[in-house]
Amino acid sequence: MYTKKLMEKIKNIIRGHSLFMLHYCTGCGAIELPPTMTSRFDMERLGIAPMATPRQADILLITGYLSAKTLRRVIYTYEQMQSPKWVVGFGSCTINGGIYYDSYSTINELDLYLPVDLYLAGCMPRPEAIINGFERLIEKIENGDADGWKHYKQNREWYKKNQKQALGDSLYTTR
Amino acid sequence: MEQKKVIEKISNEYGIKKIKFKKIENQQFKVKINKKEIINFLTYLKNIGFWQLSLITAVDWIDNNQFEIVYNLVSWELEQHIIVKTFIPRENPRITSIINIWPVAKYYEWDVNEYFGVVFDGNPNNGKELFLENWDDKPPMRKDFDPLNYSKEKFPEKEYKNFRMKRKREVIE
Amino acid sequence: MILNIIFRGLILIFGAFLFQVALSGFSRKVVARIQKRYGPVFWQNFRDIFKFLFKETSISHGFIFDFGVLMAFGGTMATLIFLPYGSFEVIPGQTNFIVVIYLLAIGLLGMAMSAVGSANPNASIGISRALTQMLGYELPFLIVVLVMMYINKTSSIGGLVQSQIQNGWNLWSMPIGAGVSFVSVMGMLGKKPFDSPIAPAEIASGPLVEYSGKYLGILMLQHDFATVIEVGLFVNLFLGGGSNILIFAIKYIVVYILMVIISSFLPRFKVEESVKFFWKWGLSLAFLQAVISLGIYLI
Amino acid sequence: MTISYLIITAGIMSAIIYLVSKFNWKAGTILQTLTFLIIGYFLYHNGDYSSSQLAIFNNISLNFTYSYFNEIFLYLGISVMIIVSLFSIDGIKNYQYKPVYNFLTTLIFMSILGVFGAADFITLFIFWELMTWVSFFLISMGKKYSKKAALLFLFMSMIAAYLMITGIFLIDNAVGGITFSNLINNYGSISYSLKFKILMLFVLAGLIKGGVYPLHIWMRTSYSESPDSFTSILSGILMKFGFYLIYLIGLFFPVAFILKNNPSKLISELPSSTFFAYLAGISIIIGTIAAILQNDAKKLIAFSSVSHAGYILLAFTYGTSMAFAGGVTHILVHALTALGMFLSIGAVYFRTGTTKIDELGGLIKNMPLTFTTYLVSIISLAGIPPLFGFVSKWMIYQSLIINGSYFLAFAAFFGSIGSFMYVFRPLAGVFLGQRPKKFENVKEVPFFMKAGMLIVTILTVLFGVLPGLVLKPIISMQQSIGIEPIKASLYRLFSGLTTLDMLVVFTVFGAGFILALIIFLLFAKPTRVKQHEQYTAGEIVPELQTQPSIYHYAKNYYKPFSRIFDKFPSMEKLYKKGAEYLSSSFGVIEEFFYEESINGYIWLISITFLVIIAIRWF
């Protein structure tokens, strides 16, 4: 029992310091990522690197507003990622809709559809804020608090219900 | 060619006297025309050099109970940009498609059809899906459509009971 | 005897794992410094590999998807055995160059099979590019090595190392060939100008597109082992191996870091461009080296 | 039991098999398999190294021999025929004329015994011609354009036959007899220029049959259009007749081989062997590139045969003991692998009705054994270590390295690496990738087809691990014809440069695989997903499944590569242009050659024969 806990702790520490994020930029916040990744702020020193496919990625970044049409793809992509996996909501649009709060085609709150582990507030958050946010995420992962993927698995029906409400019944699910 | 000459040419050559041209800029002018004339007029314009259709769009004049269909044509030889407008009633909006003159009109008309509900007779894509997936309300660009209401209904917000606390996840019914 | 061989084989595989994974982590740091960044810690690659191995879920696209990965990983580990490392040989006398080159191909074939077995078109495109590029980089390298084997009258790598101990490094005796082989090895490793098979922004990391969790971890290990073989071949063939394993390792590090530095400031070739590059410059220079060396040898 | 009796038996059995097949085709095919098995058994068990004669008229007889120099070819022929016949028990179900097919393949078997067992040139020629005519009918039983393909095959074979019969007449003129022993005894009396002529005639005939560039033009159409199980025979055995001829003539005219280890003699005697070695190198390169660019699986393998014909010719004309043994081994390798590839593609055709790579896909789920056969065959063909193909390639490379032939080595390496590209294409396009909806219910082939493929697979692996099984008869063959034999034990091979131990290679590979398996099993178990669950930049694909080729990347697989060769000429087109020019110039002759029916052509051939006979005897 103790060894299992220790093993889990080690795994979490390893996971926290090796985060691959998916290159699936959905909104305007993606423009803040290049400075975060390149020389000035250098995200790689935290062990965070961009990845091209959801199969290899650990973090799904939702960078800003998310239209309903994109949400369908994002859900599909999220389900293709392998757990443990984390969702980071980026900018105020993912929190409450932001300036698109009354749009007929963008969603208001991401947390209803995907289990968000970390929100980065701002419109848009500066690279410093992003780095700060990621450090917070690493901390959460190391402590085992970032368990959105487990929550998604356990409360699948609730999430599916919300997704269907927003997207209609023709939502494609993988399993 | 100068704008005046172009307008003169169109007024002289095209049979109808009543049409009024209005200058917007040195190289841009607009004209309002009857719905029945639209095919003939556009064909004529294409023949004298306006061979590029750059946009078809619509405006919802809800107070007049009318849709305005706008055709933007460009001529690179005459160096002019013409905006042709026509009005159709808001109830049961129908107009003849111009895909036989400009094949590219298929997509512009499809777009207008999806967002305003205007039916283009002769366009095969009326009523099909282009940008909106599983749309279940009235066309969204109409003035009587309320986006805020729709957004509240379709994309609700979660209510947080205790916002300051470390947010524990729980299923909210 | 057999137990001894097994033991030494396991030691070799484990040592190669520690060495190369740490080195490739270090090379990330080198690249970062070239780009004026701070860069990750040198054990970052251990974290990455173990993170993937410890993933709780991973997906499989069927039997061949698993089998190909095992074939690639197993074949590459087997190839590792047939190379001399300084004075360290796992099975004495078994260092046949042609066996090494062809066993290495097993890794590629297994990987190709598995990737295409995932039925993702991106993977297929990547594999078609990788195989096409292979026709480019292997030929100049093999021609140069052929000259070397002809002159030294041996085709075992151990024999070539021995002859270099007597006659001096092949790097000095055939410098053009060494240069050609250096570029060829960069092609084998898929380093920067020749990385069109994995082009992440273009075909979503190509063959690797469908791999997740432990599959990806295993393939990262496989890539590291393949790196050990390919760079080790270069060190053995041109830099005279090493009298002990430490000297071998130092030479290895120099060659590898040099490759990393060169590739860090180069853009990417299109695949037919890289084949043409290898055929135009690589082959002609390799044949030039052949003529020169043969002339010297016959005189 | 001498060969002559076996041949008579085969002849008689062909009639019986035909009758039985008329009654019940399956029984006929089983009888055919049994016949081949029994004949093979008798040859193995009762066959003593001896010569025999089969008298036809009082003073004309056919001479046969069974000895070290041809036994390996005899066994190769018999085993290929047994495997194909086993495969045919279920495999010829869809053919139109099954009894005739069985009858003709039995005749092919007879001609194989005759050609490989012949002890004089006329016997060789008679059975060679029997094979040509029977093949002509067999090819024309195939697919849509098979008649045209058969005509082209016949035309090329006829050229080969004319060359050969002229050579035989020259030999007869020079030494007064056409038996092999007669030639050996009187070899010294032939003048140098005559030797050159005879050698050229025979080698050219062999090259046509062997399909070496630029005489390969019959192969593409004949291979792709003929019935599938016959294609395996065609590439497995009949193509090797050409190389048997080269090998045979090489024995008597020691220009190609260093018979008594006298290199200086080789150089002074004839420059032709270098020429042929370079021709072989070109053949390897052209065949490889052409194979990479094909879309039809059978055409692809046909061009790969051009490339591998180049390897065999290269080994034979290269002139070292090692290369020679490598060439003979490569004949066996190519026979086995081509058999495996054609049988598995034939099995795919049997179930799906197409061999176009871009129309198929994902068949591994339905046909695992077919896939395994194909996989093992291509690994062997590409020359990857634990399998048989590596042995022959290793031997050829060793001899190239010892002598430092750069261009030839370049060609050989090119063919070897290029073979990865072309063998992988059917693997990716036919067996892997996305399966179209219409092939969802395809089943694995019936039992006997499976059995045939399984035997090929097992043999390929077995000979790879224990190459000594094959090398032993080759060593005795080399001893019997006076070449210094290569050094080899059951699983070890020695060249002047290094030692190859196939068992160690195999064991290490196996150990590596097991270690990989252990590491694989240590970590969490994966979940299986459906084939359409793909990374597609977020797009969802199940709807696309109705359009098969959209999501299966098989069309223009090597498009970037083919762009390099956009402006290169094609030999076939060149010949066609030449033919067009000729046919427009010689309108009268055209009527004979371009007749829709083949009557005119047969008439022409008969006239030619009559003329030849008339000149000879009157």
XYZ file of C-alpha atoms in Angstrom, chain D residues 3-566:
564
model
C 14.823 -39.253 -65.245
C 13.586 -40.657 -68.514
C 11.105 -42.914 -66.733
C 9.947 -40.033 -64.572
C 9.344 -37.934 -67.646
C 7.357 -40.692 -69.302
C 5.342 -41.057 -66.112
C 4.647 -37.358 -66.050
C 3.551 -37.457 -69.668
C 1.175 -40.351 -69.082
C -0.148 -38.835 -65.886
C -0.927 -35.580 -67.670
C -3.479 -37.382 -69.803
C -4.938 -39.207 -66.810
C -5.114 -35.989 -64.821
C -6.892 -34.345 -67.707
C -9.501 -37.097 -67.813
C -9.997 -37.112 -64.061
C -10.273 -33.337 -64.042
C -12.958 -33.509 -66.699
C -14.873 -35.649 -64.283
C -14.042 -33.732 -61.120
C -11.526 -30.916 -61.235
C -10.693 -31.030 -57.566
C -9.844 -34.719 -57.670
C -7.738 -34.038 -60.746
C -5.746 -31.353 -58.999
C -5.234 -33.535 -55.932
C -4.046 -36.305 -58.237
C -1.668 -33.845 -59.828
C -0.206 -32.890 -56.453
C 0.199 -36.542 -55.532
C 1.879 -37.272 -58.847
C 4.392 -34.500 -58.323
C 5.015 -35.661 -54.768
C 5.555 -39.263 -55.801
C 7.846 -38.339 -58.665
C 9.826 -36.126 -56.338
C 10.016 -38.919 -53.804
C 11.248 -41.412 -56.380
C 13.887 -39.006 -57.568
C 15.041 -38.458 -54.004
C 14.881 -42.036 -52.837
C 15.777 -44.113 -55.847
C 17.609 -41.606 -57.930
C 21.223 -42.505 -58.464
C 23.583 -40.141 -60.184
C 23.445 -41.554 -63.679
C 22.613 -40.870 -67.288
C 19.781 -42.378 -69.226
C 18.413 -42.396 -72.723
C 14.970 -42.307 -74.152
C 14.901 -43.690 -77.657
C 12.415 -42.120 -80.000
C 13.534 -43.484 -83.335
C 16.231 -45.946 -84.131
C 19.071 -43.539 -84.113
C 17.573 -40.525 -82.410
C 17.292 -40.537 -78.672
C 16.824 -38.030 -75.905
C 19.608 -38.074 -73.333
C 19.090 -37.327 -69.679
C 21.360 -37.087 -66.732
C 21.013 -36.687 -63.019
C 24.089 -35.514 -61.220
C 25.479 -32.913 -58.859
C 25.391 -30.075 -61.325
C 21.662 -30.187 -61.949
C 20.130 -31.873 -58.922
C 19.502 -28.640 -57.056
C 17.607 -27.230 -60.010
C 15.590 -30.418 -60.364
C 14.555 -30.328 -56.727
C 13.792 -26.628 -56.954
C 11.523 -27.241 -59.924
C 9.761 -30.161 -58.318
C 9.186 -28.428 -55.001
C 7.870 -25.263 -56.614
C 5.484 -27.345 -58.691
C 4.309 -29.275 -55.633
C 3.603 -26.087 -53.705
C 1.799 -24.442 -56.587
C -0.188 -27.569 -57.265
C -1.191 -27.747 -53.612
C -2.221 -24.123 -53.803
C -4.210 -24.848 -56.954
C -6.425 -27.445 -55.299
C -8.524 -24.575 -54.063
C -6.940 -21.809 -56.062
C -8.192 -22.580 -59.549
C -11.832 -22.541 -58.520
C -12.637 -19.484 -60.579
C -10.798 -20.540 -63.735
C -12.719 -21.292 -66.852
C -10.930 -24.363 -68.226
C -9.814 -26.297 -65.172
C -9.076 -29.660 -66.818
C -6.995 -27.987 -69.507
C -5.203 -25.983 -66.854
C -4.310 -29.134 -64.938
C -3.231 -30.878 -68.109
C -1.003 -28.018 -69.155
C 0.609 -27.535 -65.751
C 1.452 -31.230 -65.690
C 3.120 -30.754 -69.050
C 5.018 -27.813 -67.543
C 6.209 -30.173 -64.838
C 7.365 -32.580 -67.508
C 9.236 -29.848 -69.327
C 10.901 -28.803 -66.072
C 12.185 -32.329 -65.583
C 13.272 -32.376 -69.213
C 15.106 -29.069 -69.246
C 16.897 -29.532 -65.954
C 17.554 -33.202 -66.586
C 18.729 -32.897 -70.168
C 22.113 -34.249 -71.118
C 22.230 -32.844 -74.620
C 21.240 -29.589 -76.184
C 18.490 -30.923 -78.441
C 16.685 -32.494 -75.495
C 17.039 -29.223 -73.673
C 15.656 -27.387 -76.653
C 12.709 -29.726 -77.144
C 11.527 -29.407 -73.576
C 12.276 -25.696 -73.571
C 9.974 -25.316 -76.557
C 7.351 -27.515 -74.908
C 7.447 -25.134 -71.977
C 7.123 -22.099 -74.261
C 4.068 -23.416 -76.039
C 2.353 -24.642 -72.934
C 3.057 -21.335 -71.225
C 1.621 -19.543 -74.211
C -1.698 -21.314 -73.768
C -1.600 -20.911 -69.998
C -0.944 -17.192 -70.150
C -3.766 -16.672 -72.596
C -6.153 -18.308 -70.111
C -5.762 -15.347 -67.772
C -7.311 -11.928 -67.497
C -8.691 -9.410 -69.934
C -5.635 -8.587 -72.028
C -3.952 -11.946 -71.621
C -4.141 -12.831 -75.326
C -1.992 -9.866 -76.201
C 0.401 -10.643 -73.364
C 0.670 -14.246 -74.523
C 1.497 -13.105 -78.020
C 4.278 -10.862 -76.763
C 5.581 -13.693 -74.608
C 5.549 -16.035 -77.558
C 7.299 -13.515 -79.756
C 10.121 -12.995 -77.286
C 10.391 -16.724 -76.554
C 10.611 -17.413 -80.249
C 13.521 -15.038 -80.599
C 15.191 -16.867 -77.723
C 14.477 -20.188 -79.387
C 15.929 -19.072 -82.726
C 19.058 -17.848 -81.024
C 19.389 -21.072 -79.124
C 18.810 -23.408 -82.051
C 21.347 -21.477 -84.080
C 23.803 -21.905 -81.235
C 23.079 -25.621 -81.101
C 23.690 -25.965 -84.828
C 26.977 -24.118 -84.457
C 28.033 -26.504 -81.684
C 27.004 -29.488 -83.733
C 29.003 -28.138 -86.646
C 32.057 -27.520 -84.569
C 32.291 -30.692 -82.484
C 30.034 -33.127 -84.351
C 27.564 -33.904 -81.612
C 25.287 -32.140 -79.281
C 25.661 -34.036 -76.016
C 27.241 -32.254 -73.114
C 30.027 -34.804 -72.733
C 30.898 -34.522 -76.388
C 31.241 -30.784 -76.022
C 33.454 -31.083 -72.973
C 35.779 -33.523 -74.695
C 36.140 -31.504 -77.875
C 36.062 -28.088 -76.304
C 39.632 -27.314 -77.213
C 39.058 -27.691 -80.926
C 36.633 -24.773 -81.197
C 38.068 -21.536 -82.466
C 37.923 -18.403 -80.376
C 35.491 -16.459 -82.571
C 33.125 -19.394 -82.762
C 33.218 -19.740 -78.999
C 32.300 -16.109 -78.725
C 29.397 -16.507 -81.147
C 28.015 -19.584 -79.412
C 28.321 -18.024 -76.016
C 26.590 -14.838 -77.148
C 23.723 -16.745 -78.744
C 23.080 -18.834 -75.662
C 23.502 -16.016 -73.199
C 21.155 -13.774 -75.162
C 18.560 -16.538 -75.213
C 18.995 -16.928 -71.486
C 18.692 -13.206 -70.888
C 15.407 -13.031 -72.755
C 13.985 -15.866 -70.719
C 15.441 -14.509 -67.514
C 13.983 -11.090 -68.136
C 17.113 -8.992 -67.876
C 16.926 -5.384 -68.968
C 16.543 -4.426 -71.842
C 14.986 -7.736 -72.888
C 12.462 -7.773 -70.047
C 9.552 -6.361 -71.989
C 7.482 -9.541 -72.003
C 7.493 -9.825 -68.235
C 5.249 -6.965 -67.204
C 2.217 -7.975 -69.215
C 2.736 -11.726 -68.982
C 3.029 -11.615 -65.217
C 0.100 -9.339 -64.611
C -2.285 -10.945 -67.089
C -1.653 -14.657 -66.627
C -3.661 -16.757 -64.120
C -2.361 -16.235 -60.597
C -1.115 -19.687 -59.769
C 0.607 -19.888 -63.114
C 2.335 -16.578 -62.480
C 3.993 -18.194 -59.500
C 5.327 -20.971 -61.735
C 6.367 -18.454 -64.337
C 8.443 -16.412 -61.945
C 9.391 -19.269 -59.641
C 10.740 -21.643 -62.259
C 10.289 -20.750 -65.881
C 12.174 -17.499 -65.561
C 15.024 -19.474 -64.008
C 15.349 -21.565 -67.196
C 17.164 -18.616 -68.698
C 19.689 -18.593 -65.895
C 20.040 -22.347 -66.033
C 21.012 -21.918 -69.655
C 23.557 -19.249 -68.771
C 24.873 -21.403 -65.957
C 25.082 -24.401 -68.248
C 26.834 -22.642 -71.066
C 29.108 -21.071 -68.537
C 30.200 -24.531 -67.485
C 31.412 -25.351 -70.972
C 32.754 -21.976 -71.937
C 34.771 -20.963 -68.957
C 34.664 -17.285 -69.646
C 32.269 -16.273 -67.015
C 33.691 -18.291 -64.174
C 37.192 -18.796 -63.019
C 37.010 -22.502 -63.407
C 40.569 -23.235 -62.475
C 41.230 -20.027 -60.571
C 42.990 -18.325 -63.370
C 42.013 -14.681 -63.462
C 44.455 -13.692 -66.139
C 42.888 -16.196 -68.462
C 39.523 -14.705 -67.746
C 40.592 -11.249 -68.785
C 42.359 -12.340 -71.929
C 39.641 -14.681 -73.021
C 36.683 -12.364 -73.282
C 35.589 -8.906 -72.247
C 31.974 -9.973 -72.403
C 31.640 -11.069 -68.816
C 32.309 -7.525 -67.610
C 29.798 -6.289 -70.132
C 27.155 -8.651 -68.835
C 27.947 -7.784 -65.238
C 27.366 -4.123 -66.039
C 24.202 -4.998 -67.932
C 23.099 -6.792 -64.790
C 23.850 -3.703 -62.723
C 21.733 -1.566 -65.041
C 19.006 -4.178 -64.923
C 18.967 -4.008 -61.129
C 18.645 -0.223 -61.105
C 16.029 0.047 -63.857
C 13.963 -2.826 -62.481
C 14.007 -1.276 -59.036
C 12.938 2.175 -60.166
C 10.245 0.793 -62.442
C 8.916 -1.425 -59.670
C 8.685 1.522 -57.290
C 6.466 3.383 -59.722
C 3.917 0.600 -60.388
C 0.382 0.570 -59.070
C -0.626 -3.008 -59.848
C 0.812 -5.463 -57.317
C 1.580 -8.128 -59.911
C 3.279 -5.689 -62.250
C 5.297 -4.460 -59.320
C 6.548 -7.952 -58.575
C 7.223 -8.447 -62.284
C 9.585 -5.480 -62.297
C 11.141 -6.650 -59.074
C 11.889 -9.851 -60.967
C 13.773 -7.790 -63.544
C 15.857 -6.383 -60.735
C 16.515 -9.765 -59.189
C 17.315 -11.264 -62.574
C 20.012 -8.638 -62.574
C 21.349 -9.944 -59.262
C 21.517 -13.498 -60.557
C 23.206 -12.484 -63.786
C 25.614 -10.292 -61.848
C 26.539 -13.199 -59.606
C 27.012 -15.593 -62.503
C 29.085 -13.289 -64.632
C 31.086 -11.829 -61.805
C 33.423 -14.755 -61.735
C 34.275 -15.723 -58.200
C 33.371 -18.903 -56.443
C 31.512 -16.971 -53.762
C 29.517 -14.956 -56.267
C 28.673 -18.077 -58.206
C 27.354 -19.813 -55.111
C 25.512 -16.603 -54.265
C 23.932 -16.618 -57.698
C 22.698 -20.191 -57.371
C 21.414 -19.409 -53.883
C 19.748 -16.295 -55.187
C 17.925 -18.386 -57.779
C 16.490 -20.409 -54.904
C 15.780 -17.288 -52.860
C 14.017 -15.577 -55.678
C 12.066 -18.704 -56.565
C 10.847 -19.003 -52.984
C 10.106 -15.348 -52.404
C 8.490 -14.744 -55.771
C 6.403 -17.834 -55.087
C 5.368 -16.468 -51.711
C 4.575 -13.037 -53.069
C 2.628 -14.235 -56.073
C 0.723 -16.827 -54.075
C -0.318 -14.269 -51.487
C -1.271 -11.666 -54.088
C -3.067 -14.475 -55.919
C -4.919 -15.269 -52.713
C -5.950 -11.617 -52.440
C -7.144 -11.687 -56.035
C -9.006 -14.919 -55.332
C -11.053 -13.207 -52.644
C -11.352 -9.637 -53.851
C -11.008 -9.804 -57.617
C -8.416 -7.075 -57.983
C -4.690 -6.583 -57.651
C -4.708 -2.794 -57.926
C -3.013 -1.537 -54.785
C -5.086 1.607 -54.362
C -8.384 -0.255 -54.543
C -7.527 -2.569 -51.660
C -6.554 -1.929 -48.060
C -6.611 -3.219 -44.518
C -6.876 -6.885 -45.489
C -4.681 -8.058 -42.613
C -7.760 -8.325 -40.430
C -9.349 -10.740 -42.863
C -6.350 -12.634 -44.224
C -3.674 -12.929 -41.526
C -1.898 -15.953 -42.992
C -1.736 -14.411 -46.452
C -0.271 -11.346 -44.847
C 2.299 -13.406 -42.968
C 3.378 -15.158 -46.143
C 3.737 -11.877 -47.935
C 5.609 -10.323 -45.038
C 8.099 -13.165 -44.705
C 8.618 -13.213 -48.459
C 9.325 -9.526 -48.711
C 11.652 -9.542 -45.734
C 13.533 -12.310 -47.455
C 13.464 -10.492 -50.794
C 14.764 -7.295 -49.261
C 17.550 -9.334 -47.691
C 16.906 -8.677 -44.020
C 18.962 -10.958 -41.777
C 17.191 -13.786 -40.075
C 15.662 -14.931 -43.366
C 16.892 -16.708 -46.464
C 17.327 -13.707 -48.742
C 20.109 -12.315 -46.617
C 22.346 -15.309 -47.261
C 22.546 -14.895 -51.024
C 22.849 -11.131 -50.844
C 25.594 -11.438 -48.275
C 27.543 -13.761 -50.542
C 27.140 -11.466 -53.542
C 28.185 -8.429 -51.510
C 31.200 -10.206 -50.115
C 32.507 -10.968 -53.580
C 31.826 -7.413 -54.739
C 33.680 -6.049 -51.733
C 36.651 -8.359 -52.135
C 37.178 -7.130 -55.670
C 36.169 -3.542 -55.101
C 33.720 -3.188 -57.989
C 32.182 0.138 -57.138
C 29.578 0.570 -59.801
C 28.312 -2.993 -59.395
C 28.264 -2.617 -55.630
C 26.392 0.627 -56.049
C 23.834 -1.108 -58.255
C 23.486 -3.993 -55.837
C 23.007 -1.685 -52.862
C 20.604 0.436 -54.845
C 18.490 -2.596 -55.704
C 18.589 -3.765 -52.140
C 17.531 -0.492 -50.553
C 15.101 0.243 -53.344
C 13.509 -3.131 -52.737
C 12.402 -1.840 -49.327
C 10.442 0.789 -51.141
C 8.669 -1.396 -53.642
C 7.980 -4.409 -51.449
C 6.551 -2.173 -48.801
C 4.028 -0.659 -51.136
C 1.723 -3.677 -51.540
C 2.190 -4.371 -47.844
C 0.957 -0.894 -47.011
C -1.625 -0.618 -49.730
C -3.125 -4.093 -49.764
C -2.769 -5.468 -46.263
C -2.400 -2.440 -44.016
C -4.088 0.925 -44.003
C -7.827 1.498 -44.024
C -10.134 -1.230 -45.147
C -12.857 -0.155 -47.578
C -16.358 -1.082 -46.564
C -16.885 -3.509 -49.426
C -14.082 -5.782 -48.212
C -15.394 -6.060 -44.676
C -16.623 -9.618 -45.155
C -13.685 -11.014 -47.095
C -12.609 -14.384 -45.708
C -9.238 -16.092 -45.459
C -8.508 -18.435 -48.370
C -9.440 -22.159 -48.195
C -7.275 -24.825 -46.592
C -5.078 -25.975 -49.447
C -4.171 -22.461 -50.492
C -3.205 -21.794 -46.892
C -1.116 -24.972 -46.873
C 0.800 -23.926 -49.979
C 1.564 -20.521 -48.532
C 2.504 -21.953 -45.161
C 5.098 -24.257 -46.713
C 6.734 -21.327 -48.495
C 6.839 -19.347 -45.258
C 8.358 -22.170 -43.260
C 10.968 -22.927 -45.912
C 12.012 -19.277 -46.109
C 12.553 -19.070 -42.368
C 14.210 -22.485 -42.137
C 16.727 -21.876 -44.909
C 17.448 -18.498 -43.399
C 18.401 -19.902 -40.030
C 20.150 -22.970 -41.420
C 21.507 -21.967 -44.819
C 23.747 -25.024 -44.783
C 20.781 -27.127 -45.881
C 20.929 -25.383 -49.231
C 24.625 -24.649 -49.385
C 25.628 -28.303 -49.040
C 24.331 -29.363 -52.472
C 25.744 -26.165 -53.911
C 29.139 -27.034 -52.514
C 28.999 -30.492 -54.049
C 27.850 -28.915 -57.281
C 30.860 -26.632 -57.239
C 33.153 -29.549 -56.523
C 31.705 -31.561 -59.388
C 32.182 -28.823 -61.955
C 35.642 -27.981 -60.767
C 35.190 -24.662 -59.006
C 36.795 -24.114 -55.674
C 33.872 -24.604 -53.264
C 32.807 -22.021 -50.738
C 33.289 -22.701 -47.069
C 30.125 -23.185 -45.121
C 28.714 -25.301 -42.346
C 25.103 -25.791 -41.353
C 24.637 -22.237 -40.133
C 28.020 -20.625 -40.673
C 29.365 -18.982 -43.789
C 32.954 -17.988 -44.349
C 34.139 -15.443 -46.852
C 37.634 -14.112 -47.248
C 36.596 -11.068 -45.262
C 34.534 -12.290 -42.367
C 32.286 -14.954 -40.948
C 28.533 -14.969 -40.923
C 26.721 -16.986 -38.308
C 23.030 -17.050 -39.118
C 22.113 -18.931 -35.956
C 23.675 -16.248 -33.761
C 21.941 -13.534 -35.746
C 18.645 -15.320 -35.405
C 19.099 -15.993 -31.693
C 20.122 -12.442 -30.903
C 17.194 -11.112 -32.868
C 14.868 -13.477 -31.041
C 16.319 -12.441 -27.695
C 15.911 -8.786 -28.566
C 12.322 -9.420 -29.511
C 11.621 -11.225 -26.243
C 13.225 -8.435 -24.243
C 11.095 -5.919 -26.114
C 8.030 -8.034 -25.365
C 8.856 -8.091 -21.650
C 9.246 -4.320 -21.549
C 6.032 -3.995 -23.509
C 4.070 -6.182 -21.124
C 5.421 -4.438 -18.027
C 3.290 -1.368 -18.562
C -0.416 -0.680 -18.698
C -2.520 -2.606 -21.127
C -3.617 -0.739 -24.259
C -7.174 -0.451 -25.506
C -8.089 -1.496 -28.999
C -9.815 1.138 -31.090
C -11.642 1.056 -34.390
C -9.795 1.879 -37.570
C -11.549 5.191 -38.133
C -10.540 6.582 -34.759
C -7.683 8.600 -36.112
C -5.913 11.830 -35.566
C -7.482 13.948 -38.281
C -6.991 17.456 -36.926
C -10.270 17.091 -35.090
C -12.346 16.040 -38.084
C -14.539 13.006 -37.776
C -14.310 10.400 -40.487
C -16.759 7.529 -40.257
C -18.841 8.978 -43.053
C -15.889 8.873 -45.385
C -15.771 5.114 -45.105
C -18.249 4.882 -47.935
C -15.651 6.322 -50.286
C -12.809 3.865 -49.912
C -9.780 5.490 -51.439
C -10.247 8.922 -49.901
C -8.749 8.068 -46.558
C -6.381 5.297 -47.543
C -3.075 6.696 -48.694
C -2.065 4.279 -51.432
C -2.395 6.156 -54.680
C 0.836 7.759 -55.903
C 2.603 6.434 -52.842
C 6.036 7.533 -54.011
C 4.931 10.675 -55.784
C 7.910 12.770 -54.602
C 10.254 10.024 -55.749
C 8.607 9.650 -59.130
C 8.945 13.381 -59.677
C 12.690 12.814 -59.945
C 12.159 10.496 -62.913
C 9.492 12.441 -64.754
